[in-house]
Amino acid sequence: MSQRSEVGVSKLSKNEFRDIIGRFASGVTILTSRAGDRDFGTTASAVTSLSDEPPMIIICLNKTSSTAAAIIEAGTFAVNVLAEDHSELAGRFATKLDDKFRGVPFERDEYESPLIVGALAHLTCTVGEQVEAGTHYVFLAHVDDGVAIHGHPLAYFRGAFGRMQTAPDASVLRIVRDRLLELGSDVSAELDHVDLAAELQAEPEMVRRALGALVEEGLVARENGSFTLPPVPEEVLFDHYAAKFALEEGVARQTIGRVTPEQLATMRGLMEETADLVDGATFTDPEAWIRTNNAFHEYMVSLAGSRILLDTYRRLGLPGLERRTITAETYATESLVADHRAMVEAYETEDLDLLLRTLDEHAVKPRYYRELEKRQGASA
Ligand SMILES: Cc1cc2nc3c(=O)[nH]c(=O)nc-3n(C[C@H](O)[C@H](O)[C@H](O)COP(=O)(O)O)c2cc1C
C-alpha cells in the first residue's frame, strides 16, 4: 500500500480526477426550480438516492450554478430523469443560456417546478439540508412526490452521452438474435434457453437475458415465464425496411455510373429470378421469393465494395424477419417485380433519380399493401 497522502491534499490534478471519475457511468437529469417568477434548469448527473424511509435524495450543484441559487431561494426543485433520445436537451441545459426552456414542453409540480414532458421520471423535492463541499453545494432533499414512465434512460460515460445496455452480453445478444432470425417461423412453440445456449456454446444465463432483451424488440414473446417466437410485429419489419432503404440509398449514390457490364448482367439475372415468383396478388413460392429477393438486394449493396456495409445489411436479418411475416396469404403485387426491373434499368441508364424514387417506393410498398390487406380482411 502506498503511503496515505496528507488529508485533503490530492495527488490528482483536476483533469486527472475528472478522467478517472468519468468512468463512473451515470444517468442524466435536468434539475428544475422556479424562483422570482423565473424558471431555472440545469443538466446534472450528481443525483443519488439517499434514503427509502423517508424517501430522500442527494444532489450536488456547483456554487456558480444559477439553478443552485434558485433552489436555495425556493427551497424546492424537481428532478427530470432524461430518456435516451434527450441528449440534445441535456446539452442545452448544460449551458448558461437564458431561454433554455424555449420550445420545451413542460408542466409544473405543486411547487411550480417545471416537469419536462417525456422525461422517464419526475421527482418533486423539498430541500432538507444544504452542505458546502469544495466547489459545490450538496442538497439533501425529501422526495414529496414522483412518477415514472416506461422507456430507456440517457446515459453519460467519459464525457459522452449514450444508451444503457441492460445485462445480456452484447456479443451473446448478437448471436442469439442472428440465430433466431435464421430460424424463421420453423420453430417449436417454446424456445428453451438451455438448448439454445448449448447450440450456441454460450452461458444459459446470458442466453436467457438476451431472450429477455429481445422481448423488448418484439422478436421474442414471453408467456407464463417461457419464451416463444411470435409473428414479427409489422412495425418491427417496417422499421427494418426503413433501415434497408437508408443503406440502399447510400449505395445507389455511391455506385450508379460505376458498375461494370458484368455486374449489370448479374443484377439483371438476379432480378429475372424474382420475376416468376409473384402472380397477381400472390407470392407463388414465399420461401423462394424471400431468398431471391434478398439475393437481388444484397447484390446491389455489395456493389459498394464495402464489407462493413454488406455486413451491416446482413445484420438486418431481413430474410429471417420476412419468413416470420410473409406467407402465401400475404398480399403481394407484381409492381414489386416492376420495381426490381426499374432499379436495373436505372443502373443501366445511370438514372439516379429513377433509382432513388424506386427504392423509396419499394421500401414503403409492403407497408401499403399490408394496410390494404387489413382493410380487405375487415370488409370481407
Ligand atoms: C452530463 C452532465 C452532467 C452534469 N452534472 C452536473 C452536476 O451534477 N452538478 C453541476 O453543478 N453541474 C453539472 N453539469 C454542468 C451544468 O449543467 C452546467 O454548469 C450548467 O451550465 C449550469 O447551468 P445553470 O448555471 O443555469 O444552473 C453537468 C453537465 C453535463 C453535460
Short mmCIF file of C-alpha atoms and ligand atoms in Angstrom, two decimals:
data_model
loop_
_atom_site.label_atom_id
_atom_site.label_comp_id
_atom_site.label_asym_id
_atom_site.label_seq_id
_atom_site.Cartn_x
_atom_site.Cartn_y
_atom_site.Cartn_z
CA MET A 1 0.00 0.00 0.00
CA SER A 2 1.30 3.44 -0.80
CA GLN A 3 1.55 5.93 1.98
CA ARG A 4 -1.59 7.91 2.65
CA SER A 5 -1.39 11.47 1.34
CA GLU A 6 -2.00 14.39 3.66
CA VAL A 7 -5.74 14.72 4.32
CA GLY A 8 -7.38 16.96 1.71
CA VAL A 9 -4.27 17.20 -0.43
CA SER A 10 -4.80 15.17 -3.57
CA LYS A 11 -2.14 13.65 -5.76
CA LEU A 12 -4.52 14.18 -8.64
CA SER A 13 -4.92 17.24 -10.81
CA LYS A 14 -8.47 18.38 -11.61
CA ASN A 15 -8.23 16.81 -15.08
CA GLU A 16 -6.86 13.52 -13.79
CA PHE A 17 -9.68 13.34 -11.26
CA ARG A 18 -12.28 14.08 -13.94
CA ASP A 19 -10.82 11.47 -16.23
CA ILE A 20 -10.91 8.83 -13.51
CA ILE A 21 -14.35 9.65 -12.09
CA GLY A 22 -15.70 9.84 -15.67
CA ARG A 23 -15.53 6.02 -15.67
CA PHE A 24 -18.42 6.04 -13.24
CA ALA A 25 -21.32 5.81 -15.69
CA SER A 26 -24.49 7.58 -14.70
CA GLY A 27 -27.91 8.57 -15.86
CA VAL A 28 -28.64 12.18 -16.71
CA THR A 29 -31.22 14.50 -15.18
CA ILE A 30 -32.37 18.05 -15.56
CA LEU A 31 -32.93 19.70 -12.19
CA THR A 32 -35.51 22.47 -12.35
CA SER A 33 -36.81 25.09 -9.97
CA ARG A 34 -38.86 28.27 -10.06
CA ALA A 35 -37.74 31.35 -8.17
CA GLY A 36 -38.67 35.04 -8.54
CA ASP A 37 -41.05 34.32 -11.42
CA ARG A 38 -38.34 32.62 -13.47
CA ASP A 39 -37.73 29.02 -14.41
CA PHE A 40 -34.26 27.58 -13.89
CA GLY A 41 -32.83 24.29 -15.04
CA THR A 42 -29.50 22.55 -15.24
CA THR A 43 -28.26 19.23 -16.52
CA ALA A 44 -26.97 17.20 -13.60
CA SER A 45 -25.59 13.72 -13.10
CA ALA A 46 -24.68 14.13 -9.44
CA VAL A 47 -28.06 12.84 -8.26
CA THR A 48 -28.19 9.90 -5.87
CA SER A 49 -30.81 8.05 -3.96
CA LEU A 50 -30.19 8.53 -0.21
CA SER A 51 -32.93 7.04 1.96
CA ASP A 52 -36.04 4.91 1.38
CA GLU A 53 -37.90 5.92 4.51
CA PRO A 54 -38.42 8.77 4.29
CA PRO A 55 -37.59 8.91 0.58
CA MET A 56 -34.63 11.24 0.16
CA ILE A 57 -32.07 12.05 -2.50
CA ILE A 58 -28.80 13.97 -2.69
CA ILE A 59 -27.97 16.40 -5.46
CA CYS A 60 -24.66 18.24 -5.89
CA LEU A 61 -24.52 21.56 -7.68
CA ASN A 62 -21.70 23.92 -8.40
CA LYS A 63 -21.89 27.14 -6.36
CA THR A 64 -21.81 29.06 -9.66
CA SER A 65 -24.99 27.38 -10.89
CA SER A 66 -27.92 29.73 -11.24
CA THR A 67 -30.21 26.74 -10.70
CA ALA A 68 -28.49 26.10 -7.37
CA ALA A 69 -29.22 29.73 -6.38
CA ALA A 70 -32.87 29.28 -7.40
CA ILE A 71 -33.14 26.05 -5.38
CA ILE A 72 -31.74 27.83 -2.33
CA GLU A 73 -34.27 30.62 -2.77
CA ALA A 74 -37.27 28.38 -3.49
CA GLY A 75 -36.33 25.55 -1.14
CA THR A 76 -37.87 23.19 -3.70
CA PHE A 77 -36.90 21.61 -7.01
CA ALA A 78 -37.83 18.84 -9.43
CA VAL A 79 -35.71 16.06 -10.91
CA ASN A 80 -36.40 15.14 -14.55
CA VAL A 81 -34.73 11.83 -15.44
CA LEU A 82 -33.87 12.01 -19.12
CA ALA A 83 -34.76 9.38 -21.73
CA GLU A 84 -32.28 8.07 -24.29
CA ASP A 85 -33.39 10.48 -27.03
CA HIS A 86 -32.81 13.53 -24.82
CA SER A 87 -29.14 14.21 -25.47
CA GLU A 88 -29.92 17.48 -27.27
CA LEU A 89 -31.90 18.63 -24.22
CA ALA A 90 -29.08 17.59 -21.89
CA GLY A 91 -26.63 19.61 -23.97
CA ARG A 92 -28.87 22.64 -23.92
CA PHE A 93 -29.43 22.60 -20.14
CA ALA A 94 -25.68 22.29 -19.60
CA THR A 95 -25.28 25.83 -20.95
CA LYS A 96 -25.88 29.20 -19.33
CA LEU A 97 -28.46 30.30 -21.91
CA ASP A 98 -31.35 32.41 -20.62
CA ASP A 99 -34.01 30.67 -22.68
CA LYS A 100 -33.22 27.00 -22.09
CA PHE A 101 -36.91 26.20 -21.79
CA ARG A 102 -37.88 27.69 -25.14
CA GLY A 103 -39.82 25.10 -27.16
CA VAL A 104 -39.51 22.51 -24.38
CA PRO A 105 -42.93 21.19 -23.37
CA PHE A 106 -43.34 21.09 -19.61
CA GLU A 107 -45.93 21.01 -16.87
CA ARG A 108 -45.49 22.14 -13.26
CA ASP A 109 -45.47 20.31 -9.97
CA GLU A 110 -47.10 21.54 -6.78
CA TYR A 111 -44.15 23.91 -6.13
CA GLU A 112 -44.24 25.25 -9.70
CA SER A 113 -41.01 23.49 -10.65
CA PRO A 114 -41.01 22.60 -14.37
CA LEU A 115 -41.65 18.91 -15.19
CA ILE A 116 -40.32 18.18 -18.66
CA VAL A 117 -42.80 16.17 -20.74
CA GLY A 118 -41.29 12.91 -22.00
CA ALA A 119 -38.83 12.55 -19.13
CA LEU A 120 -38.57 8.97 -17.82
CA ALA A 121 -39.30 10.06 -14.28
CA HIS A 122 -40.14 13.15 -12.27
CA LEU A 123 -39.46 13.76 -8.59
CA THR A 124 -40.84 16.68 -6.63
CA CYS A 125 -38.42 17.60 -3.85
CA THR A 126 -38.05 19.86 -0.82
CA VAL A 127 -34.60 20.77 0.43
CA GLY A 128 -33.91 19.37 3.90
CA GLU A 129 -30.26 20.27 4.43
CA GLN A 130 -27.67 22.15 2.45
CA VAL A 131 -23.96 21.49 2.91
CA GLU A 132 -20.96 23.20 1.32
CA ALA A 133 -18.25 20.93 -0.06
CA GLY A 134 -15.37 22.18 -2.23
CA THR A 135 -16.77 23.88 -5.30
CA HIS A 136 -20.26 22.51 -4.69
CA TYR A 137 -23.36 22.65 -2.59
CA VAL A 138 -24.77 19.32 -1.53
CA PHE A 139 -28.52 19.30 -1.06
CA LEU A 140 -30.16 16.57 1.00
CA ALA A 141 -33.75 16.63 -0.14
CA HIS A 142 -37.06 14.98 0.68
CA VAL A 143 -38.97 13.44 -2.20
CA ASP A 144 -42.57 14.56 -1.81
CA ASP A 145 -43.95 13.03 -4.99
CA GLY A 146 -42.88 11.28 -8.15
CA VAL A 147 -43.98 9.47 -11.26
CA ALA A 148 -42.23 7.30 -13.86
CA ILE A 149 -42.97 6.05 -17.37
CA HIS A 150 -41.54 3.17 -19.39
CA GLY A 151 -38.51 3.78 -21.57
CA HIS A 152 -34.75 3.71 -21.72
CA PRO A 153 -32.53 6.21 -19.95
CA LEU A 154 -29.94 8.55 -21.34
CA ALA A 155 -26.50 7.52 -20.07
CA TYR A 156 -23.34 9.54 -19.51
CA PHE A 157 -19.90 7.97 -19.61
CA ARG A 158 -16.48 9.58 -20.00
CA GLY A 159 -17.90 12.88 -21.24
CA ALA A 160 -20.24 11.37 -23.82
CA PHE A 161 -23.94 10.59 -23.94
CA GLY A 162 -25.06 7.10 -24.84
CA ARG A 163 -27.53 4.34 -24.23
CA MET A 164 -27.60 1.94 -21.38
CA GLN A 165 -27.44 -1.70 -22.43
CA THR A 166 -29.01 -3.99 -19.86
CA ALA A 167 -27.33 -7.12 -18.74
CA PRO A 168 -27.04 -9.51 -21.71
CA ASP A 169 -23.57 -9.51 -23.02
CA ALA A 170 -23.70 -7.67 -26.36
CA SER A 171 -21.96 -10.47 -28.27
CA VAL A 172 -24.32 -13.13 -26.88
CA LEU A 173 -27.25 -10.89 -27.76
CA ARG A 174 -25.97 -10.67 -31.32
CA ILE A 175 -25.55 -14.41 -31.84
CA VAL A 176 -28.91 -15.19 -30.25
CA ARG A 177 -30.59 -12.57 -32.41
CA ASP A 178 -28.91 -13.83 -35.59
CA ARG A 179 -29.86 -17.42 -34.78
CA LEU A 180 -33.50 -16.54 -34.11
CA LEU A 181 -33.71 -14.69 -37.40
CA GLU A 182 -32.32 -17.74 -39.20
CA LEU A 183 -34.93 -19.96 -37.56
CA GLY A 184 -37.71 -18.09 -39.27
CA SER A 185 -41.14 -19.46 -38.39
CA ASP A 186 -39.92 -23.04 -38.50
CA VAL A 187 -39.67 -23.40 -34.75
CA SER A 188 -41.47 -25.24 -31.99
CA ALA A 189 -43.82 -23.29 -29.75
CA GLU A 190 -41.34 -22.89 -26.94
CA LEU A 191 -37.77 -21.60 -27.00
CA ASP A 192 -35.67 -23.42 -24.46
CA HIS A 193 -32.84 -21.12 -23.42
CA VAL A 194 -30.73 -24.04 -22.16
CA ASP A 195 -30.95 -25.88 -25.52
CA LEU A 196 -30.25 -22.67 -27.38
CA ALA A 197 -27.27 -21.97 -25.13
CA ALA A 198 -25.88 -25.47 -25.82
CA GLU A 199 -26.29 -24.96 -29.54
CA LEU A 200 -24.61 -21.56 -29.47
CA GLN A 201 -21.98 -22.60 -26.91
CA ALA A 202 -22.96 -19.72 -24.64
CA GLU A 203 -23.81 -19.38 -20.96
CA PRO A 204 -27.50 -20.33 -20.41
CA GLU A 205 -28.00 -17.33 -18.13
CA MET A 206 -26.60 -14.97 -20.76
CA VAL A 207 -28.89 -16.51 -23.38
CA ARG A 208 -31.87 -16.13 -21.06
CA ARG A 209 -31.05 -12.45 -20.59
CA ALA A 210 -30.57 -11.99 -24.33
CA LEU A 211 -34.02 -13.52 -24.94
CA GLY A 212 -35.39 -11.12 -22.34
CA ALA A 213 -33.83 -8.19 -24.18
CA LEU A 214 -35.28 -9.43 -27.48
CA VAL A 215 -38.76 -9.37 -25.96
CA GLU A 216 -38.44 -5.60 -25.94
CA GLU A 217 -37.54 -5.66 -29.62
CA GLY A 218 -40.65 -7.68 -30.43
CA LEU A 219 -38.68 -10.65 -31.77
CA VAL A 220 -39.42 -12.90 -28.80
CA ALA A 221 -42.53 -13.21 -26.65
CA ARG A 222 -42.73 -14.25 -23.02
CA GLU A 223 -45.71 -16.31 -21.92
CA ASN A 224 -46.02 -17.65 -18.39
CA GLY A 225 -42.28 -17.47 -17.91
CA SER A 226 -41.37 -19.28 -21.17
CA PHE A 227 -40.07 -17.72 -24.33
CA THR A 228 -41.76 -18.18 -27.71
CA LEU A 229 -41.20 -16.83 -31.19
CA PRO A 230 -44.23 -14.71 -32.09
CA PRO A 231 -45.04 -13.48 -35.57
CA VAL A 232 -42.92 -10.40 -36.10
CA PRO A 233 -44.93 -7.24 -35.43
CA GLU A 234 -45.33 -5.18 -38.56
CA GLU A 235 -43.67 -2.14 -37.04
CA VAL A 236 -40.51 -4.18 -36.50
CA LEU A 237 -40.42 -5.30 -40.12
CA PHE A 238 -41.17 -1.83 -41.46
CA ASP A 239 -38.52 -0.32 -39.24
CA HIS A 240 -36.04 -2.74 -40.79
CA TYR A 241 -37.22 -1.79 -44.27
CA ALA A 242 -36.61 1.87 -43.43
CA ALA A 243 -33.04 0.99 -42.42
CA LYS A 244 -32.64 -1.11 -45.56
CA PHE A 245 -33.75 1.85 -47.67
CA ALA A 246 -31.28 4.17 -45.93
CA LEU A 247 -28.44 1.78 -46.74
CA GLU A 248 -29.57 1.20 -50.31
CA GLU A 249 -29.97 4.90 -50.94
CA GLY A 250 -26.37 5.48 -49.87
CA VAL A 251 -25.20 2.60 -52.04
CA ALA A 252 -27.18 3.92 -55.02
CA ARG A 253 -25.49 7.31 -54.78
CA GLN A 254 -22.07 5.74 -54.49
CA THR A 255 -22.37 3.17 -57.23
CA ILE A 256 -24.56 4.47 -60.04
CA GLY A 257 -22.46 5.04 -63.17
CA ARG A 258 -19.64 2.96 -61.72
CA VAL A 259 -20.80 -0.60 -62.29
CA THR A 260 -19.30 -2.83 -64.95
CA PRO A 261 -21.32 -4.51 -67.73
CA GLU A 262 -20.72 -7.86 -65.99
CA GLN A 263 -22.18 -6.52 -62.75
CA LEU A 264 -25.18 -5.16 -64.64
CA ALA A 265 -25.71 -8.55 -66.24
CA THR A 266 -25.57 -10.30 -62.85
CA MET A 267 -28.04 -7.82 -61.40
CA ARG A 268 -30.42 -8.35 -64.32
CA GLY A 269 -30.14 -12.12 -63.89
CA LEU A 270 -30.99 -11.91 -60.18
CA MET A 271 -33.87 -9.57 -60.96
CA GLU A 272 -35.33 -12.03 -63.51
CA GLU A 273 -35.28 -14.76 -60.87
CA THR A 274 -37.60 -12.73 -58.67
CA ALA A 275 -39.98 -12.07 -61.57
CA ASP A 276 -41.65 -15.50 -61.72
CA LEU A 277 -42.44 -15.66 -58.06
CA VAL A 278 -45.31 -13.20 -57.94
CA ASP A 279 -48.57 -13.99 -59.65
CA GLY A 280 -51.17 -11.23 -59.39
CA ALA A 281 -51.54 -10.53 -55.68
CA THR A 282 -49.86 -13.75 -54.52
CA PHE A 283 -46.34 -14.91 -53.79
CA THR A 284 -46.30 -18.26 -55.63
CA ASP A 285 -43.46 -19.61 -53.51
CA PRO A 286 -42.90 -17.38 -50.44
CA GLU A 287 -39.63 -19.05 -49.43
CA ALA A 288 -38.18 -18.73 -52.94
CA TRP A 289 -39.33 -15.12 -53.08
CA ILE A 290 -37.64 -14.28 -49.80
CA ARG A 291 -34.40 -15.94 -50.92
CA THR A 292 -34.18 -14.49 -54.44
CA ASN A 293 -35.44 -11.06 -53.43
CA ASN A 294 -32.76 -10.94 -50.75
CA ALA A 295 -30.07 -12.11 -53.18
CA PHE A 296 -31.02 -9.31 -55.56
CA HIS A 297 -30.96 -6.58 -52.91
CA GLU A 298 -27.82 -7.92 -51.28
CA TYR A 299 -26.05 -7.90 -54.64
CA MET A 300 -26.89 -4.21 -55.11
CA VAL A 301 -25.46 -3.42 -51.67
CA SER A 302 -22.33 -5.45 -52.45
CA LEU A 303 -21.66 -3.17 -55.43
CA ALA A 304 -20.40 -0.52 -53.00
CA GLY A 305 -17.45 -2.83 -52.35
CA SER A 306 -17.60 -2.34 -48.57
CA ARG A 307 -17.57 -5.41 -46.38
CA ILE A 308 -18.70 -3.37 -43.39
CA LEU A 309 -21.69 -2.06 -45.30
CA LEU A 310 -22.62 -5.51 -46.58
CA ASP A 311 -22.24 -6.92 -43.10
CA THR A 312 -24.49 -4.17 -41.70
CA TYR A 313 -27.06 -5.01 -44.35
CA ARG A 314 -26.94 -8.71 -43.50
CA ARG A 315 -27.27 -7.90 -39.81
CA LEU A 316 -30.72 -6.53 -40.51
CA GLY A 317 -31.69 -10.19 -40.87
CA LEU A 318 -34.41 -9.41 -43.40
CA PRO A 319 -34.93 -12.96 -44.72
CA GLY A 320 -35.49 -14.22 -41.17
CA LEU A 321 -37.94 -11.45 -40.41
CA GLU A 322 -39.75 -11.98 -43.68
CA ARG A 323 -40.05 -15.73 -43.04
CA ARG A 324 -41.98 -14.76 -39.96
CA THR A 325 -44.33 -12.39 -41.79
CA ILE A 326 -44.68 -13.40 -45.46
CA THR A 327 -46.92 -16.37 -46.27
CA ALA A 328 -48.78 -17.43 -49.37
CA GLU A 329 -51.69 -15.40 -47.96
CA THR A 330 -49.65 -12.23 -47.75
CA TYR A 331 -50.80 -9.63 -50.22
CA ALA A 332 -48.16 -9.30 -52.97
CA THR A 333 -48.05 -7.24 -56.10
CA GLU A 334 -46.37 -7.57 -59.42
CA SER A 335 -45.22 -3.99 -59.04
CA LEU A 336 -42.60 -5.30 -56.57
CA VAL A 337 -41.08 -7.06 -59.56
CA ALA A 338 -41.64 -4.00 -61.75
CA ASP A 339 -39.65 -2.04 -59.15
CA HIS A 340 -36.78 -4.51 -59.44
CA ARG A 341 -36.85 -4.11 -63.20
CA ALA A 342 -36.87 -0.30 -62.86
CA MET A 343 -33.87 -0.49 -60.50
CA VAL A 344 -31.84 -2.49 -63.01
CA GLU A 345 -32.87 -0.15 -65.82
CA ALA A 346 -31.95 2.87 -63.70
CA TYR A 347 -28.47 1.36 -63.26
CA GLU A 348 -28.25 0.64 -66.97
CA THR A 349 -29.24 4.17 -67.95
CA GLU A 350 -27.43 5.76 -65.00
CA ASP A 351 -30.64 7.45 -63.89
CA LEU A 352 -30.09 8.25 -60.19
CA ASP A 353 -33.48 9.97 -59.76
CA LEU A 354 -35.34 6.94 -61.03
CA LEU A 355 -33.27 4.64 -58.85
CA LEU A 356 -33.85 6.66 -55.65
CA ARG A 357 -37.53 7.08 -56.35
CA THR A 358 -37.96 3.37 -56.98
CA LEU A 359 -36.01 2.34 -53.89
CA ASP A 360 -38.09 4.71 -51.79
CA GLU A 361 -41.38 3.38 -53.17
CA HIS A 362 -40.18 -0.18 -52.87
CA ALA A 363 -39.45 0.33 -49.18
CA VAL A 364 -42.89 1.76 -48.39
CA LYS A 365 -44.86 -0.60 -50.63
CA PRO A 366 -45.01 -3.52 -48.17
CA ARG A 367 -46.49 -1.16 -45.61
CA TYR A 368 -49.10 0.00 -48.10
CA TYR A 369 -50.12 -3.49 -49.11
CA ARG A 370 -50.28 -4.63 -45.53
CA GLU A 371 -52.78 -1.82 -44.89
CA LEU A 372 -54.76 -2.86 -47.94
CA GLU A 373 -54.75 -6.48 -46.84
CA LYS A 374 -56.04 -5.44 -43.42
CA ARG A 375 -58.80 -3.31 -44.87
CA GLN A 376 -59.88 -6.09 -47.23
CA GLY A 377 -59.82 -8.54 -44.35
CA ALA A 378 -62.02 -6.17 -42.33
CA SER A 379 -64.56 -5.72 -45.11
CA ALA A 380 -64.68 -9.44 -46.02
C1 LIG B 1 -23.88 15.22 -18.32
C2 LIG B 1 -23.69 16.44 -17.46
C3 LIG B 1 -23.82 16.32 -16.12
C4 LIG B 1 -23.67 17.44 -15.29
N1 LIG B 1 -23.82 17.29 -13.97
C5 LIG B 1 -23.70 18.35 -13.17
C6 LIG B 1 -23.91 18.22 -11.77
O1 LIG B 1 -24.23 17.13 -11.27
N2 LIG B 1 -23.77 19.30 -10.99
C7 LIG B 1 -23.43 20.53 -11.52
O2 LIG B 1 -23.30 21.51 -10.77
N3 LIG B 1 -23.25 20.70 -12.87
C8 LIG B 1 -23.38 19.65 -13.68
N4 LIG B 1 -23.22 19.79 -15.04
C9 LIG B 1 -22.88 21.14 -15.57
C10 LIG B 1 -24.09 22.08 -15.62
O3 LIG B 1 -25.11 21.51 -16.40
C11 LIG B 1 -23.69 23.44 -16.25
O4 LIG B 1 -22.69 24.02 -15.47
C12 LIG B 1 -24.84 24.41 -16.45
O5 LIG B 1 -24.41 25.42 -17.31
C13 LIG B 1 -25.33 25.07 -15.18
O6 LIG B 1 -26.42 25.91 -15.54
P1 LIG B 1 -27.07 26.98 -14.55
O7 LIG B 1 -25.98 27.92 -14.09
O8 LIG B 1 -28.12 27.66 -15.37
O9 LIG B 1 -27.64 26.23 -13.41
C14 LIG B 1 -23.36 18.70 -15.86
C15 LIG B 1 -23.22 18.81 -17.24
C16 LIG B 1 -23.40 17.70 -18.04
C17 LIG B 1 -23.26 17.83 -19.52
#
